[in-house]
PDB file of C-alpha atoms in Angstrom:
ATOM      1  CA  MET A 772      72.525 100.711  92.861  1.00 56.00           C
ATOM      2  CA  SER A 773      73.129 101.692  96.224  1.00 53.00           C
ATOM      3  CA  SER A 774      74.669 104.891  98.423  1.00 52.00           C
ATOM      4  CA  ASP A 775      75.323 102.720 101.547  1.00 57.00           C
ATOM      5  CA  GLY A 776      78.586 104.112 103.200  1.00 78.00           C
ATOM      6  CA  LEU A 777      81.565 102.476 101.958  1.00 91.00           C
ATOM      7  CA  SER A 778      83.726  99.772 103.658  1.00 94.00           C
ATOM      8  CA  ASP A 779      87.200 100.456 104.570  1.00 95.00           C
ATOM      9  CA  ASP A 780      88.749  98.408 101.315  1.00 96.00           C
ATOM     10  CA  ASP A 781      85.834 100.923  99.255  1.00 97.00           C
ATOM     11  CA  SER A 782      87.273 103.949 101.084  1.00 97.00           C
ATOM     12  CA  ARG A 783      90.883 103.104 100.019  1.00 97.00           C
ATOM     13  CA  GLY A 784      89.981 102.612  96.687  1.00 98.00           C
ATOM     14  CA  LEU A 785      88.033 105.931  96.299  1.00 98.00           C
ATOM     15  CA  ASP A 786      90.744 107.778  97.542  1.00 98.00           C
ATOM     16  CA  ALA A 787      93.537 105.931  95.293  1.00 98.00           C
ATOM     17  CA  ALA A 788      90.858 107.403  92.275  1.00 98.00           C
ATOM     18  CA  ILE A 789      90.559 110.964  93.792  1.00 98.00           C
ATOM     19  CA  ALA A 790      94.989 110.889  94.019  1.00 98.00           C
ATOM     20  CA  GLU A 791      94.942 110.292  90.409  1.00 98.00           C
ATOM     21  CA  ALA A 792      92.359 112.534  89.698  1.00 98.00           C
ATOM     22  CA  GLU A 793      94.031 115.406  91.444  1.00 98.00           C
ATOM     23  CA  ALA A 794      97.478 114.175  89.617  1.00 98.00           C
ATOM     24  CA  GLY A 795      95.766 114.736  86.465  1.00 97.00           C
ATOM     25  CA  ARG A 796      94.534 117.706  87.029  1.00 97.00           C
ATOM     26  CA  ALA A 797      98.345 118.891  88.307  1.00 97.00           C
ATOM     27  CA  GLU A 798      99.463 117.834  84.771  1.00 97.00           C
ATOM     28  CA  GLY A 799      97.213 120.003  83.072  1.00 95.00           C
ATOM     29  CA  GLY A 800      94.561 117.363  82.347  1.00 96.00           C
ATOM     30  CA  ILE A 801      90.616 116.426  83.076  1.00 96.00           C
ATOM     31  CA  PRO A 802      90.291 115.701  87.222  1.00 98.00           C
ATOM     32  CA  ILE A 803      88.614 112.168  86.618  1.00 98.00           C
ATOM     33  CA  GLY A 804      90.676 109.266  88.340  1.00 98.00           C
ATOM     34  CA  SER A 805      90.516 105.286  88.913  1.00 98.00           C
ATOM     35  CA  ALA A 806      91.538 102.373  90.310  1.00 98.00           C
ATOM     36  CA  ILE A 807      90.570  98.396  90.619  1.00 98.00           C
ATOM     37  CA  MET A 808      91.047  96.750  93.389  1.00 98.00           C
ATOM     38  CA  VAL A 809      91.135  92.798  93.844  1.00 98.00           C
ATOM     39  CA  ASP A 810      91.178  90.966  96.938  1.00 97.00           C
ATOM     40  CA  GLY A 811      91.801  93.611  99.108  1.00 97.00           C
ATOM     41  CA  GLN A 812      94.906  94.836  96.974  1.00 98.00           C
ATOM     42  CA  ILE A 813      94.792  97.911  94.292  1.00 98.00           C
ATOM     43  CA  ILE A 814      96.003  96.054  91.477  1.00 98.00           C
ATOM     44  CA  GLY A 815      96.240  99.301  89.006  1.00 98.00           C
ATOM     45  CA  ARG A 816      95.632 103.361  89.056  1.00 98.00           C
ATOM     46  CA  GLY A 817      95.113 105.811  86.209  1.00 98.00           C
ATOM     47  CA  HIS A 818      93.662 108.805  85.653  1.00 98.00           C
ATOM     48  CA  ASN A 819      92.305 110.882  82.154  1.00 97.00           C
ATOM     49  CA  ARG A 820      95.729 111.361  79.888  1.00 97.00           C
ATOM     50  CA  ARG A 821      93.632 112.751  76.991  1.00 95.00           C
ATOM     51  CA  VAL A 822      95.213 116.157  77.174  1.00 96.00           C
ATOM     52  CA  GLN A 823      98.531 114.578  78.255  1.00 96.00           C
ATOM     53  CA  GLN A 824      98.912 112.388  75.945  1.00 96.00           C
ATOM     54  CA  GLY A 825      96.531 113.926  72.909  1.00 95.00           C
ATOM     55  CA  SER A 826      94.612 110.256  73.150  1.00 95.00           C
ATOM     56  CA  VAL A 827      91.151 110.069  72.110  1.00 92.00           C
ATOM     57  CA  VAL A 828      90.895 106.853  74.579  1.00 95.00           C
ATOM     58  CA  LEU A 829      92.633 107.350  77.832  1.00 96.00           C
ATOM     59  CA  HIS A 830      90.294 107.961  79.776  1.00 97.00           C
ATOM     60  CA  ALA A 831      90.907 107.513  83.291  1.00 98.00           C
ATOM     61  CA  GLU A 832      89.460 104.220  83.539  1.00 98.00           C
ATOM     62  CA  MET A 833      90.819 102.932  80.298  1.00 98.00           C
ATOM     63  CA  ASP A 834      94.220 104.320  81.979  1.00 98.00           C
ATOM     64  CA  CYS A 835      93.867 101.789  85.003  1.00 98.00           C
ATOM     65  CA  LEU A 836      92.858  99.033  83.119  1.00 98.00           C
ATOM     66  CA  GLU A 837      95.761  99.718  81.115  1.00 97.00           C
ATOM     67  CA  ASN A 838      97.927  99.993  83.747  1.00 98.00           C
ATOM     68  CA  ALA A 839      96.848  97.143  85.485  1.00 98.00           C
ATOM     69  CA  GLY A 840      98.283  94.840  82.318  1.00 97.00           C
ATOM     70  CA  ARG A 841      97.225  91.762  81.225  1.00 95.00           C
ATOM     71  CA  LEU A 842      94.599  89.507  83.855  1.00 96.00           C
ATOM     72  CA  PRO A 843      92.951  86.222  83.430  1.00 97.00           C
ATOM     73  CA  ALA A 844      89.507  86.677  83.640  1.00 96.00           C
ATOM     74  CA  ALA A 845      89.031  85.331  86.861  1.00 97.00           C
ATOM     75  CA  THR A 846      91.071  88.408  88.047  1.00 98.00           C
ATOM     76  CA  TYR A 847      88.288  90.458  86.421  1.00 97.00           C
ATOM     77  CA  ALA A 848      85.556  88.536  87.610  1.00 97.00           C
ATOM     78  CA  ARG A 849      86.611  89.297  91.460  1.00 98.00           C
ATOM     79  CA  ALA A 850      87.633  92.904  91.032  1.00 98.00           C
ATOM     80  CA  THR A 851      86.019  96.233  92.105  1.00 98.00           C
ATOM     81  CA  LEU A 852      86.248  99.135  89.672  1.00 98.00           C
ATOM     82  CA  TYR A 853      86.988 102.398  91.463  1.00 98.00           C
ATOM     83  CA  THR A 854      85.985 105.810  89.614  1.00 98.00           C
ATOM     84  CA  THR A 855      85.853 109.306  90.421  1.00 98.00           C
ATOM     85  CA  LEU A 856      83.010 110.592  87.849  1.00 98.00           C
ATOM     86  CA  SER A 857      80.565 108.016  86.639  1.00 97.00           C
ATOM     87  CA  PRO A 858      82.000 106.170  83.969  1.00 97.00           C
ATOM     88  CA  CYS A 859      81.234 107.631  79.888  1.00 96.00           C
ATOM     89  CA  ASP A 860      79.581 104.654  77.368  1.00 96.00           C
ATOM     90  CA  MET A 861      83.318 103.307  76.507  1.00 97.00           C
ATOM     91  CA  CYS A 862      84.943 102.929  80.351  1.00 98.00           C
ATOM     92  CA  THR A 863      81.064 101.228  80.952  1.00 98.00           C
ATOM     93  CA  GLY A 864      81.666  98.809  78.098  1.00 98.00           C
ATOM     94  CA  ALA A 865      85.369  98.195  79.084  1.00 98.00           C
ATOM     95  CA  ALA A 866      83.834  96.921  82.290  1.00 98.00           C
ATOM     96  CA  LEU A 867      81.303  94.480  81.141  1.00 98.00           C
ATOM     97  CA  LEU A 868      84.162  93.277  78.245  1.00 97.00           C
ATOM     98  CA  TYR A 869      86.045  92.451  81.346  1.00 97.00           C
ATOM     99  CA  GLY A 870      82.902  90.911  83.895  1.00 98.00           C
ATOM    100  CA  ILE A 871      84.361  93.354  86.276  1.00 98.00           C
ATOM    101  CA  PRO A 872      81.074  92.907  88.554  1.00 98.00           C
ATOM    102  CA  ARG A 873      81.417  95.928  90.928  1.00 98.00           C
ATOM    103  CA  VAL A 874      81.813  99.611  90.220  1.00 98.00           C
ATOM    104  CA  VAL A 875      82.445 102.378  92.688  1.00 98.00           C
ATOM    105  CA  VAL A 876      81.235 105.879  91.656  1.00 98.00           C
ATOM    106  CA  GLY A 877      82.159 109.054  93.563  1.00 98.00           C
ATOM    107  CA  GLU A 878      80.194 111.056  91.991  1.00 98.00           C
ATOM    108  CA  ASN A 879      77.272 111.038  88.899  1.00 97.00           C
ATOM    109  CA  GLU A 880      76.333 114.787  89.770  1.00 95.00           C
ATOM    110  CA  THR A 881      78.008 116.478  87.051  1.00 94.00           C
ATOM    111  CA  PHE A 882      77.903 113.374  85.041  1.00 94.00           C
ATOM    112  CA  LEU A 883      75.560 110.274  84.416  1.00 94.00           C
ATOM    113  CA  GLY A 884      77.462 107.798  82.349  1.00 94.00           C
ATOM    114  CA  GLY A 885      76.412 103.844  81.950  1.00 95.00           C
ATOM    115  CA  GLU A 886      75.564 103.319  85.640  1.00 96.00           C
ATOM    116  CA  LEU A 887      71.974 102.254  84.285  1.00 96.00           C
ATOM    117  CA  LEU A 888      73.403  99.579  81.780  1.00 98.00           C
ATOM    118  CA  LEU A 889      76.084  98.411  84.039  1.00 98.00           C
ATOM    119  CA  ALA A 890      73.219  97.561  87.127  1.00 98.00           C
ATOM    120  CA  ASP A 891      70.872  96.368  83.997  1.00 98.00           C
ATOM    121  CA  ARG A 892      73.426  94.175  83.551  1.00 98.00           C
ATOM    122  CA  GLY A 893      74.079  92.471  86.568  1.00 98.00           C
ATOM    123  CA  VAL A 894      77.017  95.031  88.033  1.00 98.00           C
ATOM    124  CA  GLU A 895      76.968  96.361  91.423  1.00 98.00           C
ATOM    125  CA  VAL A 896      76.969  99.950  91.347  1.00 98.00           C
ATOM    126  CA  VAL A 897      77.690 101.731  94.532  1.00 97.00           C
ATOM    127  CA  LEU A 898      77.336 105.695  94.190  1.00 97.00           C
ATOM    128  CA  ALA A 899      79.225 107.354  97.259  1.00 97.00           C
ATOM    129  CA  GLU A 900      78.293 110.796  96.810  1.00 96.00           C
ATOM    130  CA  ASP A 901      81.732 112.305  97.178  1.00 97.00           C
ATOM    131  CA  GLU A 902      81.964 115.428  98.067  1.00 97.00           C
ATOM    132  CA  ARG A 903      85.827 115.858  96.989  1.00 97.00           C
ATOM    133  CA  CYS A 904      84.583 114.356  93.636  1.00 98.00           C
ATOM    134  CA  ILE A 905      81.845 116.495  93.171  1.00 98.00           C
ATOM    135  CA  GLU A 906      83.669 119.752  94.350  1.00 97.00           C
ATOM    136  CA  MET A 907      86.716 118.721  92.065  1.00 97.00           C
ATOM    137  CA  MET A 908      84.790 118.812  89.009  1.00 97.00           C
ATOM    138  CA  GLN A 909      82.903 121.567  89.692  1.00 97.00           C
ATOM    139  CA  GLU A 910      85.438 123.505  89.862  1.00 97.00           C
ATOM    140  CA  PHE A 911      86.956 122.391  86.556  1.00 96.00           C
ATOM    141  CA  ILE A 912      84.571 122.803  84.475  1.00 96.00           C
ATOM    142  CA  ALA A 913      84.091 126.141  85.780  1.00 96.00           C
ATOM    143  CA  ALA A 914      87.360 127.155  85.051  1.00 96.00           C
ATOM    144  CA  GLU A 915      87.547 125.356  81.528  1.00 94.00           C
ATOM    145  CA  PRO A 916      84.346 124.645  80.293  1.00 94.00           C
ATOM    146  CA  ALA A 917      85.955 124.082  76.552  1.00 92.00           C
ATOM    147  CA  LEU A 918      87.848 121.113  77.475  1.00 90.00           C
ATOM    148  CA  TRP A 919      84.764 119.500  79.723  1.00 91.00           C
ATOM    149  CA  ASN A 920      82.684 119.807  76.549  1.00 87.00           C
ATOM    150  CA  GLU A 921      85.465 118.182  74.533  1.00 84.00           C
ATOM    151  CA  ASP A 922      85.854 115.245  76.941  1.00 79.00           C
ATOM    152  CA  ILE A 923      82.163 114.423  76.902  1.00 77.00           C
ATOM    153  CA  GLY A 924      81.858 115.414  73.312  1.00 72.00           C
ATOM    154  CA  VAL A 925      79.809 118.322  73.153  1.00 74.00           C
TER     155      VAL A 925
END
């Protein structure tokens, strides 16, 4: 795992994920966002919609992958998945299942998910340590502890 400075593409991808997280919060949901980029183009975006849709699986990364649509394995093999928060086991599994070789994580201070599993399986994990992501989650957790605990299964 690295925490080096982000490339221009990585900054655009993470900015898109942050915009999705903000949209999710504005809808009354959990402020976690995601984007997927292939060859410098964002091909999918999404945010946690568990509250909005009454869903058990619509985490940001899952929503993002769904919104990207059905893609061939060769496309996933060139993708970078951006997420504002360390991916949970389900979202980690989806990245592994589809062979996504690179994941950029906005922050992992408020929640540490499957980053080590991704790295152990050969996925390049980049930790951005983005203050916007950290602040957004800290504010949300302070304001909505019961909803946060529900989302992480506590």
